[in-house]
Amino acid sequence: MNLHEYQAKRLFAEKGVPIPPGEVAMSPAEVREIARELGGKVVVKAQVLTGGRGKAGGVKLASTPDEAQKYAGQILGMDIKGLRVRRVLIDQQAPGIEQEIYLAVLIDRGRRLPMIMASAAGGMDIEEVADKTPDKIVTSHIDPTLGVRSYQSTYIASQIDLPRNLWRDFHNIVVGLYECFKSNDASLCEVNPLVITGEGKLLAVDGKMSIDDNALARQPRLAEMRDISDEPVSEKEARLAGINFIQLDGNIGCMVNGAGLAMTTMDIIKLFGGDPANFLDIGGGAKAEQVATAIRLILSDPKVEAILINIFGGITRGDEVAKGIIQALDEVQTDIPMVVRLAGTNAEEGMAILADAEMETAVTLSDAARKAVAAVGGAR
Ligand code: GDP
Ligand code: MN
């Protein structure tokens, strides 16, 4: 789960990272009032869950409250990478920007450790820096039992040529960012840019945070911050139904119980020359209602030309699944061919229900995959 800039920056500030004073708003009139209170010179920033807002025209500097209101009118409702802007953040302008630095704490999966990453060449072109001049990016791994040591922030500060009088503040910012990362179960805390202001101070003018979804159960405050307005409808519906669903590019929809079996099913479809349209794990003990929801989710993808249902009955009962399929087909009228393979608990009862409804069934997974691939016109 990703947080908006204003949410991330507030969490950074709780750990002592300096951020500009600011406020979020949903209407130009509100923006004018906030700009007036902040003292006029503000930056109006689109709050959407994507980067590159600056380049898309979603970040504008305003010198007066009237100008802030005008820009808010342009930015609110704007489309940035397919996301509609519903909120803007009004921040007091940084008093001049001498330099834009990139600073982040993130997980290095390869090393299985949190890592500090920084660059003197921060700002809107950081992706290009990472791509073309990776030597301009400095990293240092954090030992979780020790936390950030001062030699680490000193090393980074010297590598990015930070003026020496800012090293102490920089250390506190790195420590604060790591504290924020750890206490919120984040997988990323990023400040881009961390600026050196005209007054010679460090200031975090942008913020991004990704939270580990698996930690949301113990982070109720963060769970409430989730902005579902930008989530694909299908993924929202899946999450509410307790279904693990990930959209892919192929044309064979899959409905499987268990993540491992779902992966296997996708592999076998590939083996027979097909392309899975999604990963879908309906979980253990799925009932008819959930099966119906899963089928609706799969059918909501216009790319789907066939569906392969592969259920291994353990806690999940074959007859329940079969009933769910029939129920779903009552609700969603569709001509899309389906192949069902049931095995395990109550599979025979389930197969009988499906046979009555004249549905195509398969005994082995290979057989099922072959039939599904044939249904979409053969191997690609
Ligand atoms: P992003 O493009 O989505 O990463 O949005 P940012 O929040 O990073 O803003 C883009 C750019 O706008 C930054 O790299 C800065 O150059 C500029 N910017 C943001 N806030 C301020 C500010 O307070 N003052 C000035 N002068 N520039 C700012
Ligand atoms: Mn940025």
Short mmCIF file of C-alpha atoms and ligand atoms in Angstrom, two decimals:
data_model
loop_
_atom_site.label_atom_id
_atom_site.label_comp_id
_atom_site.label_asym_id
_atom_site.label_seq_id
_atom_site.Cartn_x
_atom_site.Cartn_y
_atom_site.Cartn_z
CA MET A 1 0.00 0.00 0.00
CA ASN A 2 1.31 3.42 -0.95
CA LEU A 3 0.67 6.62 0.97
CA HIS A 4 0.08 10.06 -0.45
CA GLU A 5 2.83 12.64 -0.18
CA TYR A 6 1.05 14.59 2.55
CA GLN A 7 0.55 11.42 4.62
CA ALA A 8 4.16 10.29 4.20
CA LYS A 9 5.54 13.71 5.11
CA ARG A 10 3.45 13.89 8.28
CA LEU A 11 4.83 10.52 9.35
CA PHE A 12 8.37 11.70 8.56
CA ALA A 13 7.79 14.82 10.64
CA GLU A 14 6.73 12.69 13.63
CA LYS A 15 10.31 11.40 13.63
CA GLY A 16 11.88 14.83 13.36
CA VAL A 17 12.41 15.08 9.62
CA PRO A 18 11.92 18.78 8.70
CA ILE A 19 9.01 19.38 6.30
CA PRO A 20 7.43 22.65 5.15
CA PRO A 21 4.18 23.72 6.84
CA GLY A 22 1.22 22.75 4.68
CA GLU A 23 -2.37 21.60 4.44
CA VAL A 24 -4.49 19.46 2.08
CA ALA A 25 -7.57 20.73 0.31
CA MET A 26 -10.22 19.57 -2.15
CA SER A 27 -11.43 22.88 -3.55
CA PRO A 28 -9.76 26.02 -5.01
CA ALA A 29 -11.52 28.23 -2.46
CA GLU A 30 -10.03 26.25 0.41
CA VAL A 31 -6.63 26.48 -1.27
CA ARG A 32 -6.83 30.26 -1.33
CA GLU A 33 -7.59 30.37 2.39
CA ILE A 34 -4.74 27.98 3.22
CA ALA A 35 -2.29 29.93 1.05
CA ARG A 36 -3.29 33.13 2.83
CA GLU A 37 -2.69 31.54 6.23
CA LEU A 38 0.67 30.15 5.10
CA GLY A 39 1.78 33.60 3.96
CA GLY A 40 1.14 33.67 0.23
CA LYS A 41 4.11 32.00 -1.46
CA VAL A 42 3.12 28.38 -1.73
CA VAL A 43 3.49 25.30 -3.90
CA VAL A 44 0.29 23.59 -5.05
CA LYS A 45 0.81 19.83 -5.43
CA ALA A 46 -1.44 17.13 -6.87
CA GLN A 47 -1.93 14.26 -4.42
CA VAL A 48 -2.07 11.12 -6.56
CA LEU A 49 -0.39 7.79 -5.96
CA THR A 50 2.25 8.13 -8.66
CA GLY A 51 5.56 9.89 -9.21
CA GLY A 52 6.42 12.33 -11.95
CA ARG A 53 3.75 14.80 -10.92
CA GLY A 54 6.10 17.70 -11.49
CA LYS A 55 6.68 16.75 -15.13
CA ALA A 56 2.96 16.19 -15.64
CA GLY A 57 2.15 19.75 -14.54
CA GLY A 58 0.81 18.66 -11.15
CA VAL A 59 3.22 20.82 -9.09
CA LYS A 60 2.99 24.60 -9.42
CA LEU A 61 4.61 27.49 -7.59
CA ALA A 62 2.24 30.32 -6.65
CA SER A 63 3.26 33.76 -5.39
CA THR A 64 -0.14 34.88 -4.12
CA PRO A 65 -3.26 33.24 -2.68
CA ASP A 66 -5.14 34.18 -5.88
CA GLU A 67 -2.55 32.44 -7.99
CA ALA A 68 -2.68 29.40 -5.69
CA GLN A 69 -6.45 29.26 -6.15
CA LYS A 70 -6.06 29.51 -9.93
CA TYR A 71 -3.49 26.69 -10.05
CA ALA A 72 -5.62 24.54 -7.74
CA GLY A 73 -8.47 24.96 -10.22
CA GLN A 74 -6.21 23.63 -12.96
CA ILE A 75 -4.71 20.77 -10.96
CA LEU A 76 -7.86 19.47 -9.23
CA GLY A 77 -9.59 17.10 -11.63
CA MET A 78 -6.46 16.74 -13.76
CA ASP A 79 -5.55 13.29 -15.03
CA ILE A 80 -2.01 12.15 -14.13
CA LYS A 81 -1.03 8.75 -15.53
CA GLY A 82 -4.66 7.69 -15.50
CA LEU A 83 -5.29 8.90 -11.95
CA ARG A 84 -7.73 11.73 -11.25
CA VAL A 85 -6.51 14.42 -8.85
CA ARG A 86 -9.01 14.79 -6.00
CA ARG A 87 -6.80 16.55 -3.46
CA VAL A 88 -3.98 19.05 -3.48
CA LEU A 89 -1.33 19.74 -0.88
CA ILE A 90 -0.53 23.40 -0.26
CA ASP A 91 2.96 23.77 1.18
CA GLN A 92 4.80 26.90 2.07
CA GLN A 93 7.45 27.40 -0.63
CA ALA A 94 10.97 26.41 0.28
CA PRO A 95 12.95 29.66 0.71
CA GLY A 96 15.00 29.09 -2.44
CA ILE A 97 16.48 25.75 -3.50
CA GLU A 98 20.28 25.42 -3.72
CA GLN A 99 20.38 21.68 -4.35
CA GLU A 100 18.03 18.69 -4.68
CA ILE A 101 19.21 15.51 -2.95
CA TYR A 102 17.70 12.02 -3.17
CA LEU A 103 17.42 10.11 0.10
CA ALA A 104 15.59 6.86 0.83
CA VAL A 105 15.44 3.94 3.22
CA LEU A 106 14.25 0.75 1.55
CA ILE A 107 14.57 -3.02 1.61
CA ASP A 108 17.42 -4.58 -0.35
CA ARG A 109 15.86 -7.96 -1.06
CA GLY A 110 19.10 -9.41 -2.36
CA ARG A 111 20.92 -8.67 0.88
CA ARG A 112 17.81 -9.07 3.03
CA LEU A 113 18.56 -5.83 4.81
CA PRO A 114 17.24 -2.31 5.00
CA MET A 115 19.41 0.08 3.05
CA ILE A 116 20.02 3.82 2.89
CA MET A 117 20.20 5.15 -0.67
CA ALA A 118 21.22 8.66 -1.58
CA SER A 119 22.35 10.81 -4.46
CA ALA A 120 23.53 14.38 -4.89
CA ALA A 121 21.65 14.38 -8.21
CA GLY A 122 18.12 14.15 -6.76
CA GLY A 123 14.96 15.68 -8.17
CA MET A 124 12.77 14.89 -11.10
CA ASP A 125 15.39 13.03 -13.15
CA ILE A 126 16.49 10.50 -10.53
CA GLU A 127 15.36 7.52 -12.66
CA GLU A 128 17.66 8.69 -15.44
CA VAL A 129 20.51 9.13 -12.96
CA ALA A 130 19.98 5.56 -11.72
CA ASP A 131 19.90 4.35 -15.30
CA LYS A 132 22.78 6.22 -16.90
CA THR A 133 25.10 7.15 -14.04
CA PRO A 134 24.50 4.59 -11.27
CA ASP A 135 27.85 5.57 -9.71
CA LYS A 136 26.14 8.78 -8.56
CA ILE A 137 24.02 6.69 -6.20
CA VAL A 138 25.45 5.84 -2.80
CA THR A 139 24.14 3.03 -0.59
CA SER A 140 24.77 1.72 2.90
CA HIS A 141 23.09 -1.30 4.51
CA ILE A 142 21.58 -1.02 7.97
CA ASP A 143 22.07 -3.73 10.56
CA PRO A 144 18.58 -3.90 12.14
CA THR A 145 20.08 -4.81 15.53
CA LEU A 146 22.19 -1.66 15.51
CA GLY A 147 20.13 0.88 13.59
CA VAL A 148 21.73 3.74 11.66
CA ARG A 149 25.29 4.38 12.89
CA SER A 150 26.79 7.83 12.60
CA TYR A 151 29.64 6.56 10.39
CA GLN A 152 27.01 5.53 7.84
CA SER A 153 25.40 8.93 7.53
CA THR A 154 28.88 10.50 7.57
CA TYR A 155 29.98 8.21 4.74
CA ILE A 156 26.91 9.10 2.68
CA ALA A 157 27.17 12.82 3.45
CA SER A 158 30.78 12.85 2.29
CA GLN A 159 30.04 10.81 -0.86
CA ILE A 160 27.30 13.22 -1.93
CA ASP A 161 29.51 16.22 -1.10
CA LEU A 162 27.11 17.60 1.47
CA PRO A 163 28.48 20.76 3.13
CA ARG A 164 30.07 19.74 6.42
CA ASN A 165 27.93 22.07 8.54
CA LEU A 166 24.86 20.03 7.50
CA TRP A 167 26.20 16.61 8.46
CA ARG A 168 24.66 16.59 11.93
CA ASP A 169 21.22 17.55 10.60
CA PHE A 170 21.62 15.01 7.80
CA HIS A 171 22.39 12.28 10.34
CA ASN A 172 19.24 13.14 12.30
CA ILE A 173 17.19 13.02 9.10
CA VAL A 174 18.56 9.61 8.13
CA VAL A 175 17.90 8.29 11.65
CA GLY A 176 14.38 9.78 11.61
CA LEU A 177 13.63 8.28 8.22
CA TYR A 178 14.81 4.86 9.37
CA GLU A 179 12.74 5.16 12.59
CA CYS A 180 9.73 6.00 10.43
CA PHE A 181 10.49 3.06 8.14
CA LYS A 182 10.79 0.62 11.04
CA SER A 183 7.92 1.75 13.24
CA ASN A 184 5.45 1.85 10.33
CA ASP A 185 6.48 -1.47 8.72
CA ALA A 186 7.38 0.36 5.53
CA SER A 187 9.18 -1.14 2.58
CA LEU A 188 10.13 2.33 1.34
CA CYS A 189 10.54 5.79 2.85
CA GLU A 190 11.72 8.18 0.17
CA VAL A 191 12.48 11.89 0.14
CA ASN A 192 13.02 13.27 -3.35
CA PRO A 193 14.04 15.96 -3.23
CA LEU A 194 15.58 16.67 0.15
CA VAL A 195 16.58 20.24 -0.58
CA ILE A 196 19.24 22.58 0.71
CA THR A 197 17.30 25.81 1.02
CA GLY A 198 18.50 29.33 0.30
CA GLU A 199 18.86 29.66 4.08
CA GLY A 200 21.28 26.72 4.08
CA LYS A 201 18.93 24.25 5.79
CA LEU A 202 17.79 20.76 4.83
CA LEU A 203 14.08 20.38 4.08
CA ALA A 204 12.05 17.39 2.82
CA VAL A 205 9.81 18.87 0.11
CA ASP A 206 8.51 15.56 -1.27
CA GLY A 207 7.73 12.24 0.42
CA LYS A 208 6.77 8.75 -0.61
CA MET A 209 6.03 5.74 1.57
CA SER A 210 5.11 2.15 0.79
CA ILE A 211 3.74 0.02 3.60
CA ASP A 212 3.98 -3.77 3.73
CA ASP A 213 0.37 -4.92 3.26
CA ASN A 214 1.00 -7.88 5.53
CA ALA A 215 1.68 -5.50 8.41
CA LEU A 216 -1.58 -3.56 8.14
CA ALA A 217 -3.22 -5.77 10.76
CA ARG A 218 -0.88 -4.30 13.36
CA GLN A 219 -0.89 -0.81 11.84
CA PRO A 220 -4.57 0.18 12.17
CA ARG A 221 -3.72 3.88 11.86
CA LEU A 222 -2.06 3.28 8.50
CA ALA A 223 -4.78 0.90 7.29
CA GLU A 224 -7.21 3.81 7.67
CA MET A 225 -5.04 5.97 5.44
CA ARG A 226 -5.52 3.69 2.47
CA ASP A 227 -6.90 5.61 -0.49
CA ILE A 228 -9.05 3.17 -2.39
CA SER A 229 -10.32 5.69 -4.90
CA ASP A 230 -7.40 4.91 -7.23
CA GLU A 231 -7.48 1.14 -6.82
CA PRO A 232 -8.79 -0.88 -9.80
CA VAL A 233 -12.39 -1.81 -9.02
CA SER A 234 -11.64 -5.51 -9.54
CA GLU A 235 -8.80 -5.49 -7.00
CA LYS A 236 -10.93 -3.66 -4.44
CA GLU A 237 -13.75 -6.18 -4.85
CA ALA A 238 -11.26 -9.04 -4.54
CA ARG A 239 -9.75 -7.65 -1.37
CA LEU A 240 -13.15 -7.17 0.26
CA ALA A 241 -14.08 -10.77 -0.61
CA GLY A 242 -10.80 -12.11 0.80
CA ILE A 243 -9.60 -13.21 -2.65
CA ASN A 244 -6.00 -12.81 -3.80
CA PHE A 245 -6.26 -11.44 -7.31
CA ILE A 246 -3.62 -10.07 -9.65
CA GLN A 247 -4.42 -9.03 -13.19
CA LEU A 248 -2.04 -10.29 -15.92
CA ASP A 249 -1.85 -9.90 -19.69
CA GLY A 250 -3.04 -13.26 -21.08
CA ASN A 251 -6.47 -14.49 -22.16
CA ILE A 252 -7.07 -17.57 -20.00
CA GLY A 253 -8.69 -16.64 -16.71
CA CYS A 254 -7.76 -18.84 -13.77
CA MET A 255 -9.63 -19.62 -10.61
CA VAL A 256 -7.68 -21.76 -8.19
CA ASN A 257 -7.62 -22.43 -4.47
CA GLY A 258 -4.22 -22.00 -2.85
CA ALA A 259 -1.36 -19.80 -4.01
CA GLY A 260 0.93 -22.72 -4.84
CA LEU A 261 -1.69 -24.48 -6.92
CA ALA A 262 -2.46 -21.19 -8.66
CA MET A 263 1.21 -20.82 -9.63
CA THR A 264 1.30 -24.41 -10.84
CA THR A 265 -1.84 -23.88 -12.89
CA MET A 266 -0.33 -20.82 -14.54
CA ASP A 267 2.85 -22.77 -15.30
CA ILE A 268 0.93 -25.63 -16.90
CA ILE A 269 -1.12 -23.23 -19.00
CA LYS A 270 2.18 -21.77 -20.22
CA LEU A 271 3.57 -25.25 -20.82
CA PHE A 272 0.69 -25.98 -23.19
CA GLY A 273 1.27 -22.71 -25.03
CA GLY A 274 -1.37 -20.58 -23.35
CA ASP A 275 -1.24 -17.28 -21.43
CA PRO A 276 -2.89 -16.78 -18.03
CA ALA A 277 -5.02 -13.64 -17.68
CA ASN A 278 -4.68 -13.48 -13.93
CA PHE A 279 -3.52 -15.03 -10.71
CA LEU A 280 -6.48 -15.80 -8.49
CA ASP A 281 -6.45 -17.66 -5.21
CA ILE A 282 -9.91 -18.00 -3.68
CA GLY A 283 -8.34 -19.26 -0.47
CA GLY A 284 -9.26 -22.19 1.73
CA GLY A 285 -12.85 -23.15 2.52
CA ALA A 286 -14.29 -20.99 -0.26
CA LYS A 287 -18.06 -20.93 -0.31
CA ALA A 288 -20.42 -20.57 -3.26
CA GLU A 289 -20.70 -16.79 -2.83
CA GLN A 290 -16.94 -16.34 -3.02
CA VAL A 291 -16.70 -18.53 -6.11
CA ALA A 292 -19.33 -16.39 -7.78
CA THR A 293 -17.38 -13.24 -6.91
CA ALA A 294 -14.20 -14.78 -8.32
CA ILE A 295 -15.85 -15.64 -11.61
CA ARG A 296 -17.32 -12.16 -11.85
CA LEU A 297 -13.84 -10.72 -11.28
CA ILE A 298 -12.32 -12.84 -14.02
CA LEU A 299 -15.10 -11.99 -16.46
CA SER A 300 -14.70 -8.26 -15.79
CA ASP A 301 -11.44 -8.47 -17.77
CA PRO A 302 -12.35 -8.06 -21.46
CA LYS A 303 -9.19 -9.94 -22.53
CA VAL A 304 -10.47 -13.21 -21.05
CA GLU A 305 -11.48 -15.74 -23.72
CA ALA A 306 -11.64 -18.88 -21.58
CA ILE A 307 -11.61 -19.79 -17.91
CA LEU A 308 -9.81 -22.65 -16.25
CA ILE A 309 -11.07 -23.56 -12.81
CA ASN A 310 -8.77 -25.82 -10.83
CA ILE A 311 -9.87 -26.73 -7.32
CA PHE A 312 -8.28 -29.17 -4.95
CA GLY A 313 -10.79 -29.97 -2.25
CA GLY A 314 -9.39 -30.06 1.24
CA ILE A 315 -11.32 -27.74 3.47
CA THR A 316 -12.90 -26.39 0.27
CA ARG A 317 -15.62 -28.79 -0.84
CA GLY A 318 -16.03 -29.71 -4.51
CA ASP A 319 -19.84 -29.57 -4.40
CA GLU A 320 -19.76 -26.06 -2.86
CA VAL A 321 -17.47 -24.91 -5.66
CA ALA A 322 -19.66 -26.50 -8.31
CA LYS A 323 -22.73 -24.78 -6.84
CA GLY A 324 -20.83 -21.50 -6.80
CA ILE A 325 -19.99 -21.86 -10.47
CA ILE A 326 -23.59 -22.55 -11.41
CA GLN A 327 -24.79 -19.67 -9.22
CA ALA A 328 -22.26 -17.32 -10.80
CA LEU A 329 -23.30 -18.34 -14.30
CA ASP A 330 -26.91 -17.59 -13.37
CA GLU A 331 -25.87 -14.09 -12.39
CA VAL A 332 -23.35 -13.32 -15.12
CA GLN A 333 -24.56 -14.39 -18.51
CA THR A 334 -21.51 -15.31 -20.58
CA ASP A 335 -20.53 -17.32 -23.66
CA ILE A 336 -16.95 -17.67 -22.50
CA PRO A 337 -15.93 -21.33 -22.43
CA MET A 338 -14.94 -22.85 -19.11
CA VAL A 339 -13.07 -25.96 -18.11
CA VAL A 340 -13.39 -27.24 -14.57
CA ARG A 341 -11.14 -29.64 -12.79
CA LEU A 342 -12.14 -30.72 -9.30
CA ALA A 343 -10.17 -33.11 -7.13
CA GLY A 344 -10.27 -34.08 -3.46
CA THR A 345 -13.12 -33.59 -0.99
CA ASN A 346 -16.56 -34.05 -2.59
CA ALA A 347 -15.07 -33.85 -6.09
CA GLU A 348 -17.42 -36.53 -7.43
CA GLU A 349 -20.50 -34.75 -6.11
CA GLY A 350 -19.19 -31.56 -7.64
CA MET A 351 -18.48 -33.16 -11.02
CA ALA A 352 -22.02 -34.57 -11.07
CA ILE A 353 -23.47 -31.09 -10.49
CA LEU A 354 -21.33 -29.70 -13.32
CA ALA A 355 -22.20 -32.59 -15.67
CA ASP A 356 -25.91 -31.87 -15.06
CA ALA A 357 -25.28 -28.29 -16.12
CA GLU A 358 -23.41 -29.52 -19.21
CA MET A 359 -20.16 -27.90 -18.26
CA GLU A 360 -16.82 -29.02 -19.63
CA THR A 361 -14.77 -30.88 -17.04
CA ALA A 362 -11.30 -32.39 -16.89
CA VAL A 363 -9.74 -35.03 -14.70
CA THR A 364 -6.07 -34.07 -14.76
CA LEU A 365 -4.55 -30.62 -14.75
CA SER A 366 -2.78 -31.29 -18.08
CA ASP A 367 -6.10 -32.26 -19.61
CA ALA A 368 -7.69 -29.09 -18.23
CA ALA A 369 -4.89 -26.86 -19.53
CA ARG A 370 -4.99 -28.50 -22.96
CA LYS A 371 -8.76 -27.92 -23.19
CA ALA A 372 -8.45 -24.29 -22.05
CA VAL A 373 -5.72 -23.59 -24.60
CA ALA A 374 -7.81 -25.21 -27.32
CA ALA A 375 -10.76 -23.02 -26.29
CA VAL A 376 -8.77 -19.84 -27.03
CA GLY A 377 -7.73 -21.13 -30.43
CA GLY A 378 -4.64 -23.18 -29.61
CA ALA A 379 -1.09 -22.46 -28.51
CA ARG A 380 0.35 -19.02 -29.26
P1 GDP B 1 7.23 14.63 -8.18
O1 GDP B 1 7.53 15.21 -9.52
O2 GDP B 1 5.97 13.83 -8.20
O3 GDP B 1 8.37 13.88 -7.61
O4 GDP B 1 6.92 15.90 -7.20
P2 GDP B 1 7.89 16.75 -6.25
O5 GDP B 1 7.17 16.99 -4.99
O6 GDP B 1 9.23 16.13 -6.12
O7 GDP B 1 8.00 18.13 -7.00
C1 GDP B 1 8.65 18.24 -8.25
C2 GDP B 1 9.63 19.38 -8.23
O8 GDP B 1 9.02 20.58 -7.87
C3 GDP B 1 10.76 19.23 -7.21
O9 GDP B 1 11.80 18.43 -7.70
C4 GDP B 1 11.19 20.66 -7.03
O10 GDP B 1 12.11 21.03 -8.01
C5 GDP B 1 9.92 21.43 -7.23
N1 GDP B 1 9.39 21.86 -5.93
C6 GDP B 1 8.64 21.16 -5.05
N2 GDP B 1 8.39 21.87 -3.94
C7 GDP B 1 9.00 23.07 -4.13
C8 GDP B 1 9.13 24.26 -3.33
O11 GDP B 1 8.63 24.39 -2.23
N3 GDP B 1 9.85 25.29 -3.88
C9 GDP B 1 10.42 25.19 -5.11
N4 GDP B 1 11.12 26.25 -5.58
N5 GDP B 1 10.34 24.09 -5.86
C10 GDP B 1 9.63 23.06 -5.38
MN MN B 2 9.64 14.03 -6.08
#
